[in-house]
CSV table of C-alpha atoms and ligand atoms in Angstrom, one decimal:
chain,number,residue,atom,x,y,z
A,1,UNK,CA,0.0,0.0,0.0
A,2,UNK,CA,2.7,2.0,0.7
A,3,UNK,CA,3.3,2.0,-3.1
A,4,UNK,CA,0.3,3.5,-3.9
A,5,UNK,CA,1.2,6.2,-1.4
A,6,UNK,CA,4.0,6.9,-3.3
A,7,UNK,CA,2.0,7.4,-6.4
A,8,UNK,CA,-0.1,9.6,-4.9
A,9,UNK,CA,2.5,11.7,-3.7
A,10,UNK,CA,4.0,12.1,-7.1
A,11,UNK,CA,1.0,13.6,-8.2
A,12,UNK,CA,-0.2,17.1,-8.1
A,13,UNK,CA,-3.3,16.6,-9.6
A,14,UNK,CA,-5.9,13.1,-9.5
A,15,UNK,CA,-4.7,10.0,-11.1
A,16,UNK,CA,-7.7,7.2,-11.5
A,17,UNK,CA,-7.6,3.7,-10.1
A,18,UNK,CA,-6.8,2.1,-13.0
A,19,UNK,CA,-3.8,4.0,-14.1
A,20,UNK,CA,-2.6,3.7,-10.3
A,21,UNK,CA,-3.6,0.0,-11.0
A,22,UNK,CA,-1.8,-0.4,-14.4
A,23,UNK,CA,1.5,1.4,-12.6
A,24,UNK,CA,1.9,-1.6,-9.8
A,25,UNK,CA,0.5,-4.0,-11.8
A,26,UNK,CA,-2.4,-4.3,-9.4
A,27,UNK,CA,-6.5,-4.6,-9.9
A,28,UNK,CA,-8.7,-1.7,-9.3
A,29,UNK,CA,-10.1,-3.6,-6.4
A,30,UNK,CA,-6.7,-4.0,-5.1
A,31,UNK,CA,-6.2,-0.2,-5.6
A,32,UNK,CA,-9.3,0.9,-3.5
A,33,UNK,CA,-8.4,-1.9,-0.6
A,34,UNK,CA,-4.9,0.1,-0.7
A,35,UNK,CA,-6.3,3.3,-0.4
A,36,UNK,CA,-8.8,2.4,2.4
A,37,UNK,CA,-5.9,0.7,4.3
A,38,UNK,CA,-3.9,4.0,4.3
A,39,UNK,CA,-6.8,6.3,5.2
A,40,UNK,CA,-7.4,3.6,8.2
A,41,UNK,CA,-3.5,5.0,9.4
A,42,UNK,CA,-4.9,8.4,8.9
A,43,UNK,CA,-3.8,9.3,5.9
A,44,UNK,CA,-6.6,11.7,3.6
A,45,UNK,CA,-7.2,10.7,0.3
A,46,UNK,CA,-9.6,12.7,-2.1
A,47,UNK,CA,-12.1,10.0,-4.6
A,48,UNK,CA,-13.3,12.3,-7.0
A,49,UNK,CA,-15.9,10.5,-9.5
A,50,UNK,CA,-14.6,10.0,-12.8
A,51,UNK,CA,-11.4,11.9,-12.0
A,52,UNK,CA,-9.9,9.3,-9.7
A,53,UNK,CA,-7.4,9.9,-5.9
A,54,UNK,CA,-5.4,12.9,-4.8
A,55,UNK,CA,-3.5,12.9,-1.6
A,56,UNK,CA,-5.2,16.0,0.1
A,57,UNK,CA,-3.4,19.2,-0.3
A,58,UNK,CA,-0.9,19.7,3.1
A,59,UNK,CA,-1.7,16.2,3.4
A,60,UNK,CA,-3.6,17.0,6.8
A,61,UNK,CA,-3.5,13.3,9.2
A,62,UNK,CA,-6.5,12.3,11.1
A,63,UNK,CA,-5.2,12.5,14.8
A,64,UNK,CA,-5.1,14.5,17.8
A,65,UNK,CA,-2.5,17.3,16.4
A,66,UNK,CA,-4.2,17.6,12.9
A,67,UNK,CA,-7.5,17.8,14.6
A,68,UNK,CA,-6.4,20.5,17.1
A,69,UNK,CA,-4.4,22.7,14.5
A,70,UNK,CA,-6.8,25.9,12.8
A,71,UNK,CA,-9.7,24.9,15.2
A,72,UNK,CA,-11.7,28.3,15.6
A,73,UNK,CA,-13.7,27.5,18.6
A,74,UNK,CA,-13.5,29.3,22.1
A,75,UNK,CA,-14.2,25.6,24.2
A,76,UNK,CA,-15.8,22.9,21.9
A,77,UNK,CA,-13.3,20.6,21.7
A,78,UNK,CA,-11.4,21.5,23.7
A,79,UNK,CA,-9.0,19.3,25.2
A,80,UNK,CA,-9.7,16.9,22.7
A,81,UNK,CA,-8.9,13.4,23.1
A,82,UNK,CA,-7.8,11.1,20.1
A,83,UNK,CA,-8.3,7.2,20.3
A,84,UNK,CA,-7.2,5.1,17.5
A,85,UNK,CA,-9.6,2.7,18.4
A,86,UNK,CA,-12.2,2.3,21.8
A,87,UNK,CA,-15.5,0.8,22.5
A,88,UNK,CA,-17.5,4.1,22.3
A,89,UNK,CA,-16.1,7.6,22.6
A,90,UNK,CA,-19.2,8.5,24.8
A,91,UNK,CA,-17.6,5.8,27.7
A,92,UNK,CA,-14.3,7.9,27.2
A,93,UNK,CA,-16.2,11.4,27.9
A,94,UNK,CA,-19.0,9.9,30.3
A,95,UNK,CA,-15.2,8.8,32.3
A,96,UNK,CA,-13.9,12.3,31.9
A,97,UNK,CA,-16.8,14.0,33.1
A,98,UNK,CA,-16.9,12.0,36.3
A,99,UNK,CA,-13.1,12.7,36.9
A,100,UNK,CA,-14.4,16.7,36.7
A,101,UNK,CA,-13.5,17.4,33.3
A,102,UNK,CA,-14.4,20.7,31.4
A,103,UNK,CA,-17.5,21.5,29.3
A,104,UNK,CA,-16.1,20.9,25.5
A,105,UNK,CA,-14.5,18.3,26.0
A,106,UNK,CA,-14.3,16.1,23.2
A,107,UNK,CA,-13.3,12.6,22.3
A,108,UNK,CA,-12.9,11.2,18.6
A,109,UNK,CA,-12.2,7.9,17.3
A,110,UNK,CA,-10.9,6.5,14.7
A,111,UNK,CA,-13.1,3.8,15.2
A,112,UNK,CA,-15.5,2.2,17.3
A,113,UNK,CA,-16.0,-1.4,18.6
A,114,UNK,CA,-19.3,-1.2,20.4
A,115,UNK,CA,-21.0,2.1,18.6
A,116,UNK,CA,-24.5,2.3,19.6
A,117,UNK,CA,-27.5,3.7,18.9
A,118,UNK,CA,-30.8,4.4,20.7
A,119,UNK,CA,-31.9,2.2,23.0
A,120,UNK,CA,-28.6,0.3,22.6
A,121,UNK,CA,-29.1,-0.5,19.0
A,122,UNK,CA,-25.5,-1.1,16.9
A,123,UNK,CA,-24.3,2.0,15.4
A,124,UNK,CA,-21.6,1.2,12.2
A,125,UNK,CA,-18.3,3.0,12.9
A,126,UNK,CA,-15.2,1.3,11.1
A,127,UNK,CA,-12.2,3.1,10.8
A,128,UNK,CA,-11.0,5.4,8.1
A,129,UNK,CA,-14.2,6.9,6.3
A,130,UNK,CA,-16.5,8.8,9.5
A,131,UNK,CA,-16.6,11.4,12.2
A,132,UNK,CA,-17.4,8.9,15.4
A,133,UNK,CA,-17.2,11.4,18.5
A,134,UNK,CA,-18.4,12.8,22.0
A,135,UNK,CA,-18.8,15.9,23.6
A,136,UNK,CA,-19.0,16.7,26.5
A,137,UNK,CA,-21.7,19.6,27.9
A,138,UNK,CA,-22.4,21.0,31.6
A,139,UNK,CA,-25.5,23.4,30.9
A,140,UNK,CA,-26.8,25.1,33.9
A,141,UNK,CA,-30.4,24.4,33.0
A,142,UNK,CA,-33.0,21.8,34.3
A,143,UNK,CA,-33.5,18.7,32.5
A,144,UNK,CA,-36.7,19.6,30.8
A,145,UNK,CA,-35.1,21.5,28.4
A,146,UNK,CA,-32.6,18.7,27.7
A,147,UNK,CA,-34.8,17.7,24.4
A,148,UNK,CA,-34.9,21.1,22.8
A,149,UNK,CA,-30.6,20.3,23.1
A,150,UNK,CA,-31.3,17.5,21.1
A,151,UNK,CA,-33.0,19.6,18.3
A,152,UNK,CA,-30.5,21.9,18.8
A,153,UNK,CA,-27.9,19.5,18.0
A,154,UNK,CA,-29.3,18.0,15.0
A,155,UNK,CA,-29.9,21.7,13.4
A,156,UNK,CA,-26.1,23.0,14.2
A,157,UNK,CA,-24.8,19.3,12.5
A,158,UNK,CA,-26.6,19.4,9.5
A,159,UNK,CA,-26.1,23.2,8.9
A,160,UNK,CA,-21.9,22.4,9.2
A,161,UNK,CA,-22.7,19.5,6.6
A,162,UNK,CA,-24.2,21.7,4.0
A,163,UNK,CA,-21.6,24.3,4.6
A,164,UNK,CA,-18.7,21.7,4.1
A,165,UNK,CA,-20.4,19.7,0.9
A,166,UNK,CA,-23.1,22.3,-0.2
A,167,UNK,CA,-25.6,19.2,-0.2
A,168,UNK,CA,-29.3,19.5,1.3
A,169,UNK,CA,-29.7,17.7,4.9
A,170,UNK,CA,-32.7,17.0,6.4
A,171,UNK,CA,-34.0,16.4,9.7
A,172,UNK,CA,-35.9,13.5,10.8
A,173,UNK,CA,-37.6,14.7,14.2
A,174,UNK,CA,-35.5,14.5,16.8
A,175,UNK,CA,-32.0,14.6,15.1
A,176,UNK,CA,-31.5,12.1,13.0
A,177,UNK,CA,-29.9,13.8,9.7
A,178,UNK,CA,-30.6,12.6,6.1
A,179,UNK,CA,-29.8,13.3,2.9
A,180,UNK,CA,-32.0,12.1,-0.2
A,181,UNK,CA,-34.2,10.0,2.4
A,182,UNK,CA,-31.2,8.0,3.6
A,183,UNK,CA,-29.5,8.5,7.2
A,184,UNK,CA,-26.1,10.2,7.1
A,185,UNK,CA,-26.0,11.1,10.7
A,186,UNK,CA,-26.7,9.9,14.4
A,187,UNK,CA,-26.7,12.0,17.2
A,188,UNK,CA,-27.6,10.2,20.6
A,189,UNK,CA,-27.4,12.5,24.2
A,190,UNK,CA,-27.0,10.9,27.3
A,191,UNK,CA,-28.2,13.1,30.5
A,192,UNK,CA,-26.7,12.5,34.0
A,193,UNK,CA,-29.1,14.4,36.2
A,194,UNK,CA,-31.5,15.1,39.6
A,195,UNK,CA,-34.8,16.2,39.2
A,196,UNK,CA,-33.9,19.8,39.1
A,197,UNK,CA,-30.4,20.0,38.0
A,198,UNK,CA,-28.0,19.0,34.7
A,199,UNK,CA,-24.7,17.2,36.0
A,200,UNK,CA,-23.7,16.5,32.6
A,201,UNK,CA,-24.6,15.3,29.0
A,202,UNK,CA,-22.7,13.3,27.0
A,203,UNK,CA,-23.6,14.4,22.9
A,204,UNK,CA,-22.5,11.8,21.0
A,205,UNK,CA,-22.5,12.3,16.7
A,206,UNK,CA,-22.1,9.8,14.1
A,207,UNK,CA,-21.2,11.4,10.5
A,208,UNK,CA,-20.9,9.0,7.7
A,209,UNK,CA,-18.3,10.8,5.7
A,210,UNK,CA,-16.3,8.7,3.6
A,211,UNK,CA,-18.2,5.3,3.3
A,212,UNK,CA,-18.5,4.0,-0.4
A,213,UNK,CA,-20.5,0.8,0.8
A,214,UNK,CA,-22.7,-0.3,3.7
A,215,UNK,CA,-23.2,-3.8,4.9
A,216,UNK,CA,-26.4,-6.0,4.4
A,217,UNK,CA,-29.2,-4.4,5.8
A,218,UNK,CA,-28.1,-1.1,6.0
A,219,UNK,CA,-27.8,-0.7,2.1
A,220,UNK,CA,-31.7,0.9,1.9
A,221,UNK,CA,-31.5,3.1,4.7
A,222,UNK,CA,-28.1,4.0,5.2
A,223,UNK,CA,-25.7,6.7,3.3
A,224,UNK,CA,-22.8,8.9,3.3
A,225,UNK,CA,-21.2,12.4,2.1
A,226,UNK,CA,-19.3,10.5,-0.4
A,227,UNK,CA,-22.1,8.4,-1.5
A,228,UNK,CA,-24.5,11.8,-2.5
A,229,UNK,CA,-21.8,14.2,-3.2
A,230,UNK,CA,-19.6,12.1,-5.5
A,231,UNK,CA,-16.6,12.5,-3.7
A,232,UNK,CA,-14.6,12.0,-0.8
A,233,UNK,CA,-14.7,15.2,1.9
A,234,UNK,CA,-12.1,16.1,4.8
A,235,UNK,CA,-12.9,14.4,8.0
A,236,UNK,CA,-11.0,17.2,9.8
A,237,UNK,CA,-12.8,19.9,8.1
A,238,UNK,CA,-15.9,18.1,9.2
A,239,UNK,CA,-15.5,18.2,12.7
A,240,UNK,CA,-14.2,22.0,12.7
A,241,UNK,CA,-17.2,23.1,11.3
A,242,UNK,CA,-19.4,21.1,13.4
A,243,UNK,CA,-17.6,22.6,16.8
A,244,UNK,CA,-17.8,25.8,15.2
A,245,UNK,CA,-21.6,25.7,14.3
A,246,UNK,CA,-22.7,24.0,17.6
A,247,UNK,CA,-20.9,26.1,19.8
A,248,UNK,CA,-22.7,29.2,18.0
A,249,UNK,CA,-26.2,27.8,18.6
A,250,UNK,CA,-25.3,26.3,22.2
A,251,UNK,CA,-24.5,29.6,23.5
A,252,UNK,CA,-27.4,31.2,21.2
A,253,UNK,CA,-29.9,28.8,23.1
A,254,UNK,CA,-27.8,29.1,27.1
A,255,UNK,CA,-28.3,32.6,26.6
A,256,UNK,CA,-31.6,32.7,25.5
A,257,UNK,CA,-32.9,29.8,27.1
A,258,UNK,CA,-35.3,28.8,24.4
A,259,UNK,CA,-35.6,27.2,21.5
A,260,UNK,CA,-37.7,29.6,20.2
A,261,UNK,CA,-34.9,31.6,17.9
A,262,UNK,CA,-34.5,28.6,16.3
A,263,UNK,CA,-37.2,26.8,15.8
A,264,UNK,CA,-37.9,28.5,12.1
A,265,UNK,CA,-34.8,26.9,10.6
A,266,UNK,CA,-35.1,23.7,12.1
A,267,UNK,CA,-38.5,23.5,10.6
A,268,UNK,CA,-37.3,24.0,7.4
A,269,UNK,CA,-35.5,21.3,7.5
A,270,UNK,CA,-38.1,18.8,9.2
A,271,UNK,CA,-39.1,16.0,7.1
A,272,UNK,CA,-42.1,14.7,8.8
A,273,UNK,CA,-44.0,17.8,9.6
A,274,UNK,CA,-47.7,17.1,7.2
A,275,UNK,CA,-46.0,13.6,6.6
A,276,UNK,CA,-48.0,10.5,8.6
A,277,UNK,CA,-45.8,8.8,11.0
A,278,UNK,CA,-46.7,5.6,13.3
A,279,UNK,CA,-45.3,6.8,17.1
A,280,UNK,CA,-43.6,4.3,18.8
A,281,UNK,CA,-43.5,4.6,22.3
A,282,UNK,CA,-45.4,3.1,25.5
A,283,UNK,CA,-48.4,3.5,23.2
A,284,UNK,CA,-48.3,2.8,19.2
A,285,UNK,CA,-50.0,4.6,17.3
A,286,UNK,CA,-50.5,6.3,13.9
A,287,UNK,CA,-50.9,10.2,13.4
A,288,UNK,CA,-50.2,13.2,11.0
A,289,UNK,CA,-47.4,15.6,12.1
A,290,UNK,CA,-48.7,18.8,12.8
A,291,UNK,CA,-45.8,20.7,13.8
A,292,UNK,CA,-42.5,21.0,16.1
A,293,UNK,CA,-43.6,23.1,19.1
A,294,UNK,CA,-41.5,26.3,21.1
A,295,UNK,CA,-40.5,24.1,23.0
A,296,UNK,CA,-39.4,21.3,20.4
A,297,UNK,CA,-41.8,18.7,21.1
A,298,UNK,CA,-43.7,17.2,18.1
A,299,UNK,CA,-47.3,18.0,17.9
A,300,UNK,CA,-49.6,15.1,15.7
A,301,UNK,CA,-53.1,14.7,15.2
A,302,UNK,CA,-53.7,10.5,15.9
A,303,UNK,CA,-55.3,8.9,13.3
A,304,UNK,CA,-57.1,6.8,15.5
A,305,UNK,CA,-59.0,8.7,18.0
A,306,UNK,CA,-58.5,12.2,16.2
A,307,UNK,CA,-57.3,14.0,19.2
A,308,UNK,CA,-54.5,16.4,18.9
A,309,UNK,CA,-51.3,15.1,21.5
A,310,UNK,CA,-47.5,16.0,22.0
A,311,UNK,CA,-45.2,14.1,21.8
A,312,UNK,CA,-41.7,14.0,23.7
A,313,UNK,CA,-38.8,13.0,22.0
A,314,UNK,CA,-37.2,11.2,25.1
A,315,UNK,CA,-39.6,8.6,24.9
A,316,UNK,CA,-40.6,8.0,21.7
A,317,UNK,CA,-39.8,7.2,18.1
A,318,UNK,CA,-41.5,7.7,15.0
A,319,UNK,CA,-41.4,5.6,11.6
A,320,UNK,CA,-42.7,6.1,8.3
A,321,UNK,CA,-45.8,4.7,8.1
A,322,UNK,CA,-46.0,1.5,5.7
A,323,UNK,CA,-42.4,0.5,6.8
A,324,UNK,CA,-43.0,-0.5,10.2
B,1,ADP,P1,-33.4,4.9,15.0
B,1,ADP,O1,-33.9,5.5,16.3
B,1,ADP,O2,-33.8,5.6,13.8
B,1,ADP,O3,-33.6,3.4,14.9
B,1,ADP,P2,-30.7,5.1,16.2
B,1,ADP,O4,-30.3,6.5,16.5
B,1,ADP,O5,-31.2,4.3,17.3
B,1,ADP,O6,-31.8,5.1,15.0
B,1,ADP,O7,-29.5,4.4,15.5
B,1,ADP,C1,-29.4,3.0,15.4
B,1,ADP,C2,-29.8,2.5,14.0
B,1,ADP,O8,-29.2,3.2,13.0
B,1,ADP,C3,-29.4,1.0,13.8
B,1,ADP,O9,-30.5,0.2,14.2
B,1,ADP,C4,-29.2,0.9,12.3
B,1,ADP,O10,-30.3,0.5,11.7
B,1,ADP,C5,-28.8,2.3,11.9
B,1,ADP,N1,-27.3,2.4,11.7
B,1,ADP,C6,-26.3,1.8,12.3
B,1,ADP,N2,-25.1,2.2,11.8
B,1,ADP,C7,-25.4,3.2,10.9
B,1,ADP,C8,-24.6,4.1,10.1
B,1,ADP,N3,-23.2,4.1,10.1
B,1,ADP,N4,-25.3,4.9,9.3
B,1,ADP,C9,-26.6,5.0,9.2
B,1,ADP,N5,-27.4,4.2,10.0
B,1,ADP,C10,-26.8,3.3,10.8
């Protein structure tokens, strides 16, 4: 592989996968195995479509130096913690939080061995093609407004995406982020609190950045940056801009205290308001999305008993109806 590196360093411009092939003597399969075994040791490589791999200009590394150089941020990220590989980076910052670390803490990952999902579902995080990381927040609010967060979080993510690739991302209420109807992002928060008080909340966010394939099962559902924009994007510019962007709309929203100045854009970019939905939660149940409230709830009229409810996004989960 170390070969191909060569290659690409020879070049100033994009050489294709065959010529690289044709120059070691190699298949094109053998090429791309290549090239994902160097971006697994950090190295960034550009896939345009139909113009072939570029070493990235500067050649910027995915690790703790690279990641920290030209970060604009006052606090979001800050220290940030690199791991080449660990179960989840939300176990690393849940551990720093307890030892009394600071708000904006971050840890990233090259990979993950036990990513998860809500409700402990499997989250996908191999090495080498996406953002897997963990913040850490201490807001002085009460947990109540913990779900508007959530919103918040989703909004600031997929703003930084379309700023980075210039594609459209939408939001499927709470925060999951998708671009043409497929999932590109999760975001899952963790709360450690009392009744009245936040001790801390662990933000954990998921960007599938440079994936070309998905396994079994995730194929329909699933997709990444590369996948919709036709090339490969800068995992390091990626999380810059989303530390950038959240810590914008996180002190927007402390200082405010309300959703309120955001809830406009975030609409925008809802996907299910007017859509019907089947709400999973201690109660099934289909209904019509009405709206996202002030307060960032989701407001549906069921489609059994006709009455008008709210729903919280802590304890429930909504589907598309007709695909369970
Ligand atoms: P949801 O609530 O929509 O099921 P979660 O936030 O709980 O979603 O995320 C877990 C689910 O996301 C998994 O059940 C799986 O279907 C899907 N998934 C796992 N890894 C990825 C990935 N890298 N990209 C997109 N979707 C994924």
């Amino acid at each position: 592989m170390y070969r191909i590196l060569d290659i690409l360093k020879g070049e100033t411009g994009y050489i294709s996968g065959e010529e690289i092939g044709r120059k070691l003597d190699i298949s094109r399969a053998a090429v791309w195995k290549g090239i994902s075994r160097l971006r697994q040791e950090g190295y960034e490589i550009e896939a345009v479509t139909n113009k072939g791999y570029r070493l990235a200009p500067y050649e910027t590394m995915y690790n703790q130096k690279e990641l920290e150089s030209g970060l604009k941020t006052k606090y979001m990220g800050r220290p940030l913690l690199f791991f080449h590989e660990t179960d989840t980076t939300s176990n690393r910052i849940r551990e720093f939080a307890l030892e009394g670390g600071a708000e904006g803490a971050l840890a990233v990952a090259e990979s993950q061995t036990a990513g998860r999902g809500r409700r402990g579902r499997h989250w996908e995080a191999p090495a080498g093609t996406g953002v897997w990381m963990s913040l850490l927040l201490r807001p002085k609010m009460e947990p109540a407004s913990a779900p508007a967060l959530t919103l918040l979080a989703g909004l600031a993510v997929a703003e930084a995406l379309e700023e980075v690739t210039g594609l459209s991302m939408e939001i499927k209420w709470p925060n999951d982020i998708l671009c043409n109807g497929k999932k590109i992002v999760g975001i899952l928060m963790e709360m450690d609190c009392e009744m009245q008080e936040v001790h801390f909340i662990v933000l954990g966010i998921g960007v599938n950045v440079n994936m070309a394939e998905f396994p079994e099962g995730l194929r329909e559902k699933a997709t990444s940056l590369y996948l919709e924009g036709g090339r490969t994007y800068s995992r390091r510019q990626t999380v810059h801009s989303i530390l950038e962007r959240f810590e914008e709309l996180y002190d927007a929203f402390l200082q405010s205290g309300s959703f309120v100045p955001f809830r406009k854009r975030y609409r925008e970019k809802c996907v299910n308001i007017g859509r019907e939905v089947r709400v999973l939660g201690r109660e099934e149940f289909p209904a019509v999305v009405l709206d996202v409230t002030p307060e960032g709830e989701l407001l549906v009229r069921r489609l059994d008993t006709g009455r008008e409810e709210v729903v919280f996004s802590g304890e429930v989960s909504i589907r598309k109806e007709g695909t369970g």
